[in-house]
Coordinates of C-alpha atoms in Angstrom, one line a residue:
M19 CA 0.0 0.0 0.0
G20 CA 2.7 2.5 1.1
L21 CA 4.2 2.2 -2.3
F22 CA 1.5 4.0 -4.1
S23 CA 0.0 6.2 -1.3
H24 CA 2.0 9.3 -2.3
M25 CA 0.8 9.3 -5.9
T26 CA -2.1 11.4 -6.9
G27 CA -4.7 11.0 -9.7
F28 CA -2.8 9.4 -12.7
G29 CA -4.2 10.4 -16.1
G30 CA -4.5 8.5 -19.4
R31 CA -1.1 9.3 -21.0
D32 CA 1.1 8.6 -17.9
L33 CA 4.2 6.6 -18.3
A34 CA 6.1 3.9 -16.5
V35 CA 9.9 3.8 -17.4
D36 CA 12.2 0.9 -16.8
L37 CA 15.4 2.8 -17.1
G38 CA 17.9 0.1 -17.4
T39 CA 21.7 0.0 -17.8
A40 CA 21.4 -2.0 -21.1
N41 CA 17.8 -1.2 -22.3
T42 CA 15.0 1.3 -21.5
L43 CA 11.4 0.3 -21.8
V44 CA 8.4 2.6 -21.7
Y45 CA 4.9 1.5 -20.6
M46 CA 2.1 3.8 -21.5
R47 CA -1.1 3.5 -19.5
G48 CA -3.9 1.8 -21.4
R49 CA -1.5 0.8 -24.2
G50 CA 1.2 -1.4 -22.6
I51 CA 4.8 -1.3 -23.6
V52 CA 5.3 1.2 -26.4
L53 CA 9.1 1.4 -26.6
S54 CA 12.0 -0.9 -25.9
E55 CA 15.4 0.4 -27.0
P56 CA 19.0 0.2 -25.9
S57 CA 20.2 2.8 -23.3
V58 CA 22.7 4.2 -25.6
V59 CA 23.4 7.8 -26.9
A60 CA 25.8 8.8 -29.7
I61 CA 27.2 12.3 -29.2
D62 CA 29.7 14.5 -31.0
T63 CA 32.5 15.2 -28.5
R64 CA 33.4 18.5 -30.1
T65 CA 29.9 20.1 -30.0
G66 CA 28.0 18.0 -27.5
E67 CA 25.3 17.5 -30.1
V68 CA 23.3 14.3 -29.9
H69 CA 23.6 12.2 -33.1
A70 CA 21.5 9.2 -32.3
V71 CA 19.6 7.6 -29.4
G72 CA 18.6 4.0 -28.7
I73 CA 18.8 1.4 -31.5
D74 CA 20.6 3.8 -34.0
A75 CA 23.2 4.7 -31.4
K76 CA 23.7 1.1 -30.3
R77 CA 24.7 0.2 -34.0
M78 CA 27.5 2.8 -33.6
L79 CA 29.0 1.2 -30.4
G80 CA 32.6 0.5 -31.1
R81 CA 32.2 1.7 -34.7
T82 CA 32.2 5.5 -34.5
P83 CA 34.7 7.9 -36.0
G84 CA 37.0 10.0 -33.7
T85 CA 34.6 12.8 -33.0
I86 CA 31.4 10.7 -32.3
T87 CA 31.2 8.6 -29.2
A88 CA 28.5 6.1 -28.3
I89 CA 27.8 6.3 -24.6
R90 CA 25.8 4.3 -22.2
P91 CA 24.8 7.0 -19.6
L92 CA 23.8 4.5 -16.9
K93 CA 26.3 2.3 -15.1
D94 CA 25.3 -0.4 -12.6
G95 CA 21.7 0.6 -12.7
V96 CA 22.3 4.2 -11.8
I97 CA 23.0 7.5 -13.7
A98 CA 26.7 7.9 -14.5
D99 CA 26.2 10.8 -16.9
F100 CA 23.3 13.1 -15.8
D101 CA 23.1 15.3 -19.0
I102 CA 23.1 12.5 -21.4
T103 CA 20.6 10.5 -19.4
E104 CA 18.3 13.5 -19.5
E105 CA 18.7 13.8 -23.3
M106 CA 18.0 10.1 -23.7
L107 CA 14.8 10.3 -21.5
R108 CA 13.6 13.4 -23.3
H109 CA 14.1 11.6 -26.7
F110 CA 12.1 8.4 -25.4
I111 CA 9.3 10.4 -23.8
Q112 CA 8.8 12.6 -26.9
K113 CA 8.9 9.5 -29.1
V114 CA 6.0 7.8 -27.3
Q115 CA 3.9 11.0 -26.7
Q116 CA 1.8 12.2 -29.6
S117 CA 2.2 15.9 -28.5
R118 CA 5.4 17.7 -28.0
F119 CA 3.8 19.7 -25.3
A120 CA 2.6 16.6 -23.3
H121 CA 4.0 16.5 -19.7
P122 CA 3.2 13.1 -18.4
R123 CA 3.4 11.8 -14.9
V124 CA 6.2 9.2 -14.9
V125 CA 6.9 6.2 -12.6
V126 CA 10.5 5.1 -12.9
C127 CA 12.1 1.9 -11.6
V128 CA 15.3 2.2 -9.5
P129 CA 17.5 -0.7 -7.9
S130 CA 16.6 -1.4 -4.3
G131 CA 20.2 -0.5 -3.2
V132 CA 20.4 3.0 -4.6
T133 CA 21.3 6.0 -2.3
G134 CA 19.1 9.0 -1.7
V135 CA 21.3 11.1 -4.0
E136 CA 21.0 8.5 -6.8
K137 CA 17.1 8.5 -6.4
R138 CA 17.0 12.3 -6.6
A139 CA 19.2 12.2 -9.8
V140 CA 16.6 9.9 -11.5
E141 CA 13.7 12.1 -10.4
E142 CA 15.5 15.3 -11.6
A143 CA 16.4 13.6 -14.9
C144 CA 12.7 12.8 -15.5
L145 CA 11.6 16.3 -14.6
S146 CA 14.3 17.9 -16.8
A147 CA 13.2 15.6 -19.6
G148 CA 9.7 16.9 -19.6
A149 CA 7.8 14.9 -16.9
R150 CA 5.3 16.8 -14.9
E151 CA 5.9 14.6 -11.8
A152 CA 8.2 11.7 -11.2
Y153 CA 7.6 8.8 -8.8
L154 CA 10.0 5.9 -8.0
I155 CA 9.3 2.2 -7.6
E156 CA 12.0 -0.4 -6.6
E157 CA 12.9 -2.8 -9.3
P158 CA 12.3 -6.0 -7.4
M159 CA 8.7 -4.8 -6.5
A160 CA 8.0 -3.9 -10.0
A161 CA 9.4 -7.2 -11.3
A162 CA 7.4 -9.2 -8.9
I163 CA 4.2 -7.4 -10.0
G164 CA 5.1 -7.8 -13.6
A165 CA 5.7 -11.6 -13.0
G166 CA 2.3 -12.0 -11.6
L167 CA 3.4 -12.8 -8.0
P168 CA 0.8 -12.2 -5.2
V169 CA 2.7 -9.3 -3.7
G170 CA -0.3 -8.0 -1.7
E171 CA -1.0 -11.2 0.1
P172 CA 0.5 -12.3 3.6
T173 CA 2.7 -14.9 1.9
G174 CA 6.4 -14.8 1.0
S175 CA 7.3 -14.2 -2.7
M176 CA 10.9 -14.2 -3.9
V177 CA 12.1 -12.5 -6.9
V178 CA 15.5 -12.6 -8.5
D179 CA 15.9 -9.9 -11.1
I180 CA 19.1 -10.0 -13.1
G181 CA 19.3 -6.9 -15.3
G182 CA 22.3 -5.4 -17.3
G183 CA 23.9 -3.5 -14.4
T184 CA 22.4 -4.9 -11.2
S185 CA 21.0 -8.1 -9.7
E186 CA 18.1 -7.6 -7.3
V187 CA 17.0 -10.3 -4.9
A188 CA 14.0 -9.6 -2.7
V189 CA 11.5 -11.4 -0.6
I190 CA 8.1 -9.6 -0.7
S191 CA 5.0 -9.9 1.5
L192 CA 1.9 -7.7 2.1
G193 CA 2.9 -5.2 -0.6
G194 CA 6.3 -4.5 0.9
I195 CA 10.0 -5.7 0.6
V196 CA 10.8 -7.7 3.7
V197 CA 14.5 -8.4 2.9
S198 CA 16.5 -7.5 -0.2
E199 CA 20.0 -7.7 -1.6
S200 CA 21.1 -5.5 -4.5
I201 CA 24.5 -6.2 -6.1
R202 CA 26.1 -4.3 -9.0
V203 CA 26.9 -7.6 -10.8
A204 CA 24.7 -8.6 -13.7
G205 CA 24.6 -9.0 -17.5
D206 CA 27.4 -6.5 -18.2
E207 CA 29.6 -8.4 -15.8
L208 CA 28.9 -11.7 -17.6
D209 CA 29.9 -10.0 -20.9
N210 CA 33.1 -8.7 -19.4
A211 CA 33.9 -12.2 -18.1
I212 CA 33.7 -13.5 -21.7
I213 CA 35.9 -10.7 -23.0
N214 CA 38.5 -11.4 -20.3
Y215 CA 38.5 -15.2 -21.0
A216 CA 39.1 -14.7 -24.8
K217 CA 41.9 -12.2 -23.9
R218 CA 43.5 -14.5 -21.4
E219 CA 43.2 -17.9 -23.1
Y220 CA 43.4 -16.9 -26.9
K221 CA 45.1 -13.4 -26.7
V222 CA 42.2 -12.1 -28.7
L223 CA 40.3 -8.9 -28.1
I224 CA 36.5 -9.0 -28.7
G225 CA 33.9 -6.3 -28.3
S226 CA 31.0 -6.2 -25.9
Q227 CA 28.4 -6.9 -28.6
T228 CA 30.3 -10.0 -29.7
A229 CA 30.6 -11.1 -26.1
E230 CA 26.8 -10.6 -25.5
E231 CA 26.0 -12.6 -28.7
L232 CA 28.3 -15.5 -27.5
K233 CA 26.5 -15.4 -24.1
L234 CA 23.0 -15.7 -25.7
E235 CA 24.1 -18.3 -28.3
I236 CA 26.1 -20.8 -26.3
G237 CA 26.3 -19.4 -22.8
S238 CA 25.1 -21.6 -19.9
A239 CA 24.9 -21.8 -16.2
F240 CA 24.5 -25.6 -16.0
P241 CA 25.9 -28.5 -18.1
M242 CA 24.0 -28.8 -21.3
A243 CA 22.5 -32.1 -22.8
E244 CA 24.4 -31.2 -26.0
E245 CA 27.4 -28.9 -25.8
L246 CA 27.7 -26.2 -28.5
Q247 CA 30.5 -24.1 -30.1
A248 CA 30.7 -20.9 -31.9
E249 CA 33.3 -19.0 -34.1
I250 CA 34.3 -15.5 -33.1
R251 CA 36.4 -12.8 -34.8
G252 CA 38.5 -10.4 -32.9
R253 CA 41.8 -8.7 -32.9
D254 CA 45.0 -10.7 -32.2
L255 CA 46.7 -9.0 -29.2
V256 CA 50.1 -10.2 -30.4
T257 CA 50.0 -9.4 -34.1
G258 CA 47.3 -6.7 -34.1
L259 CA 45.6 -8.5 -37.0
P260 CA 42.1 -10.0 -37.2
K261 CA 41.9 -13.5 -35.9
T262 CA 39.1 -16.2 -35.8
V263 CA 38.8 -18.6 -32.9
V264 CA 36.3 -21.3 -31.9
L265 CA 34.9 -21.2 -28.4
T266 CA 32.9 -24.1 -26.8
S267 CA 29.9 -23.7 -24.4
E268 CA 32.0 -25.5 -21.7
E269 CA 34.5 -22.6 -22.0
I270 CA 31.9 -20.0 -21.7
R271 CA 30.4 -21.7 -18.6
I272 CA 33.9 -21.6 -16.9
A273 CA 34.3 -17.9 -18.0
L274 CA 30.8 -17.0 -16.4
D275 CA 31.2 -19.1 -13.2
D276 CA 32.8 -16.4 -10.9
T277 CA 30.2 -13.8 -11.8
L278 CA 27.3 -16.4 -11.4
Q279 CA 28.7 -17.4 -8.0
Q280 CA 28.4 -13.7 -6.8
I281 CA 24.7 -13.7 -7.9
I282 CA 24.0 -17.0 -6.2
R283 CA 25.7 -15.7 -3.0
A284 CA 23.3 -12.8 -3.0
V285 CA 20.3 -15.2 -3.3
K286 CA 21.7 -17.4 -0.4
L287 CA 22.3 -14.3 1.8
T288 CA 18.7 -13.2 1.2
L289 CA 17.3 -16.6 2.0
D290 CA 19.4 -16.7 5.1
R291 CA 17.9 -13.4 6.4
T292 CA 14.3 -14.3 5.5
P293 CA 11.9 -15.0 8.4
P294 CA 11.1 -18.7 8.8
E295 CA 7.4 -18.4 7.9
L296 CA 8.2 -16.6 4.6
A297 CA 11.1 -19.0 3.9
S298 CA 8.6 -21.9 4.1
D299 CA 6.3 -20.2 1.6
I300 CA 9.3 -19.8 -0.8
M301 CA 10.1 -23.4 -0.3
D302 CA 6.6 -24.4 -1.5
R303 CA 6.3 -21.9 -4.4
G304 CA 9.9 -21.2 -5.3
M305 CA 11.7 -18.2 -6.5
M306 CA 10.9 -16.3 -9.7
L307 CA 13.8 -15.4 -12.1
A308 CA 13.3 -12.2 -14.1
G309 CA 15.4 -9.7 -16.1
G310 CA 17.5 -10.4 -19.3
G311 CA 20.1 -12.4 -17.2
S312 CA 17.5 -15.0 -16.3
L313 CA 17.6 -16.1 -20.0
L314 CA 21.0 -17.6 -19.6
H315 CA 20.6 -21.2 -20.5
G316 CA 20.2 -23.5 -17.4
L317 CA 20.2 -20.7 -14.8
D318 CA 16.9 -22.0 -13.3
E319 CA 18.5 -25.5 -12.9
R320 CA 21.7 -24.0 -11.4
M321 CA 19.6 -22.1 -8.8
R322 CA 17.7 -25.2 -7.9
D323 CA 21.0 -27.1 -7.5
E324 CA 22.6 -24.5 -5.3
T325 CA 19.6 -23.4 -3.1
H326 CA 17.7 -26.7 -3.0
M327 CA 14.5 -24.6 -3.8
P328 CA 12.2 -24.5 -6.8
A329 CA 13.1 -21.8 -9.4
H330 CA 11.0 -20.6 -12.3
I331 CA 11.6 -18.2 -15.1
A332 CA 9.0 -15.4 -15.5
E333 CA 6.8 -15.7 -18.6
S334 CA 8.4 -12.6 -20.1
P335 CA 11.5 -11.8 -18.1
L336 CA 12.7 -8.9 -20.3
T337 CA 9.5 -6.9 -19.8
C338 CA 8.6 -7.9 -16.1
V339 CA 9.9 -4.7 -14.5
A340 CA 8.2 -2.4 -17.1
V341 CA 4.9 -4.3 -17.0
G342 CA 5.0 -4.3 -13.2
S343 CA 5.7 -0.5 -12.9
G344 CA 2.9 -0.1 -15.6
R345 CA 0.4 -2.1 -13.6
S346 CA 1.2 0.1 -10.6
L347 CA -0.2 3.0 -12.7
E348 CA -3.2 0.9 -13.9
E349 CA -4.1 -0.3 -10.4
F350 CA -3.3 3.0 -8.6
E351 CA -6.9 4.2 -8.3
V352 CA -8.1 0.8 -6.7
I353 CA -5.2 0.8 -4.4
Q354 CA -5.8 4.4 -3.4
R355 CA -9.6 3.7 -2.8
I356 CA -8.7 0.8 -0.5
D357 CA -6.1 3.0 1.3
R358 CA -8.7 5.7 1.8
A359 CA -11.3 3.2 3.1
S360 CA -8.9 1.6 5.6
R361 CA -7.9 5.0 6.9
K362 CA -11.6 6.0 7.4
R363 CA -12.2 2.7 9.2
R364 CA -9.2 3.5 11.6
R365 CA -10.5 7.0 12.2
R366 CA -14.0 5.6 13.1
R367 CA -12.4 3.3 15.7

């Protein structure tokens, strides 16, 4: 309840924004997800002029001439470059709003471990980008709502949301987060682990996009029934010339293991701090895996193996957080009515 009690009267064109390190999704009330683009901005370093945002800018990553730089303005789930984040948000808000003069109310997701300063930075970036009002919702709560977990009931629901910059683990009951753990280790770290492995074992330098493709194509968290392999091209660090190497899924699994262990440790730590009654609920119903990182092959099996608890992947892990924050818009009036009624009852007593 407390999550929504400070919001007032949302209108038809209000937006929910999942401002992610890797991708930004925008949910429009009554229409669902209207935008999903990479959180990348291409700018001219001499003039500061924005050349491209989103998909167009991502195509430029690692391929720009000297004066144009493709930047990801969010790092580890928080704003690393305020001005560029503001430009990116303005671009996305204007893209989905029919009118240039629309000033929507915006709900934005933030990692549960962010500081007060980081929260204010997100709010200010939204307001500067044209929002009339900005409200924040914690990512694990939004992910749980989006995954269809019964967050308002007096039972324990556990969500593990592995995004691009942060992994969020939380146990939720009665509309609030009971215990949570937020670590700045997620999809980007998995990509870096693959880059470092290729550098260390093959003396080949590959880009982050190649690493991400490898992770999606042959990456796994648990032994596969049929192991795979993929050919990659990079730059030979010894000769400086292009070089092709073949990597196997076993090698990628070895490369990813340290990073995965950090995420598993966060899950175990959260379980360790969970009250026994809620822990028994999670034992029955299991944990819900959300976020792009949960699409890593065999991650649910690895979680089951490591925690001895059931683990399920959300129906649409990439859109959970955006849909959840969007539903908080949709259901706001109902929640506000219940909130008002319960306050009246308390006053009568």
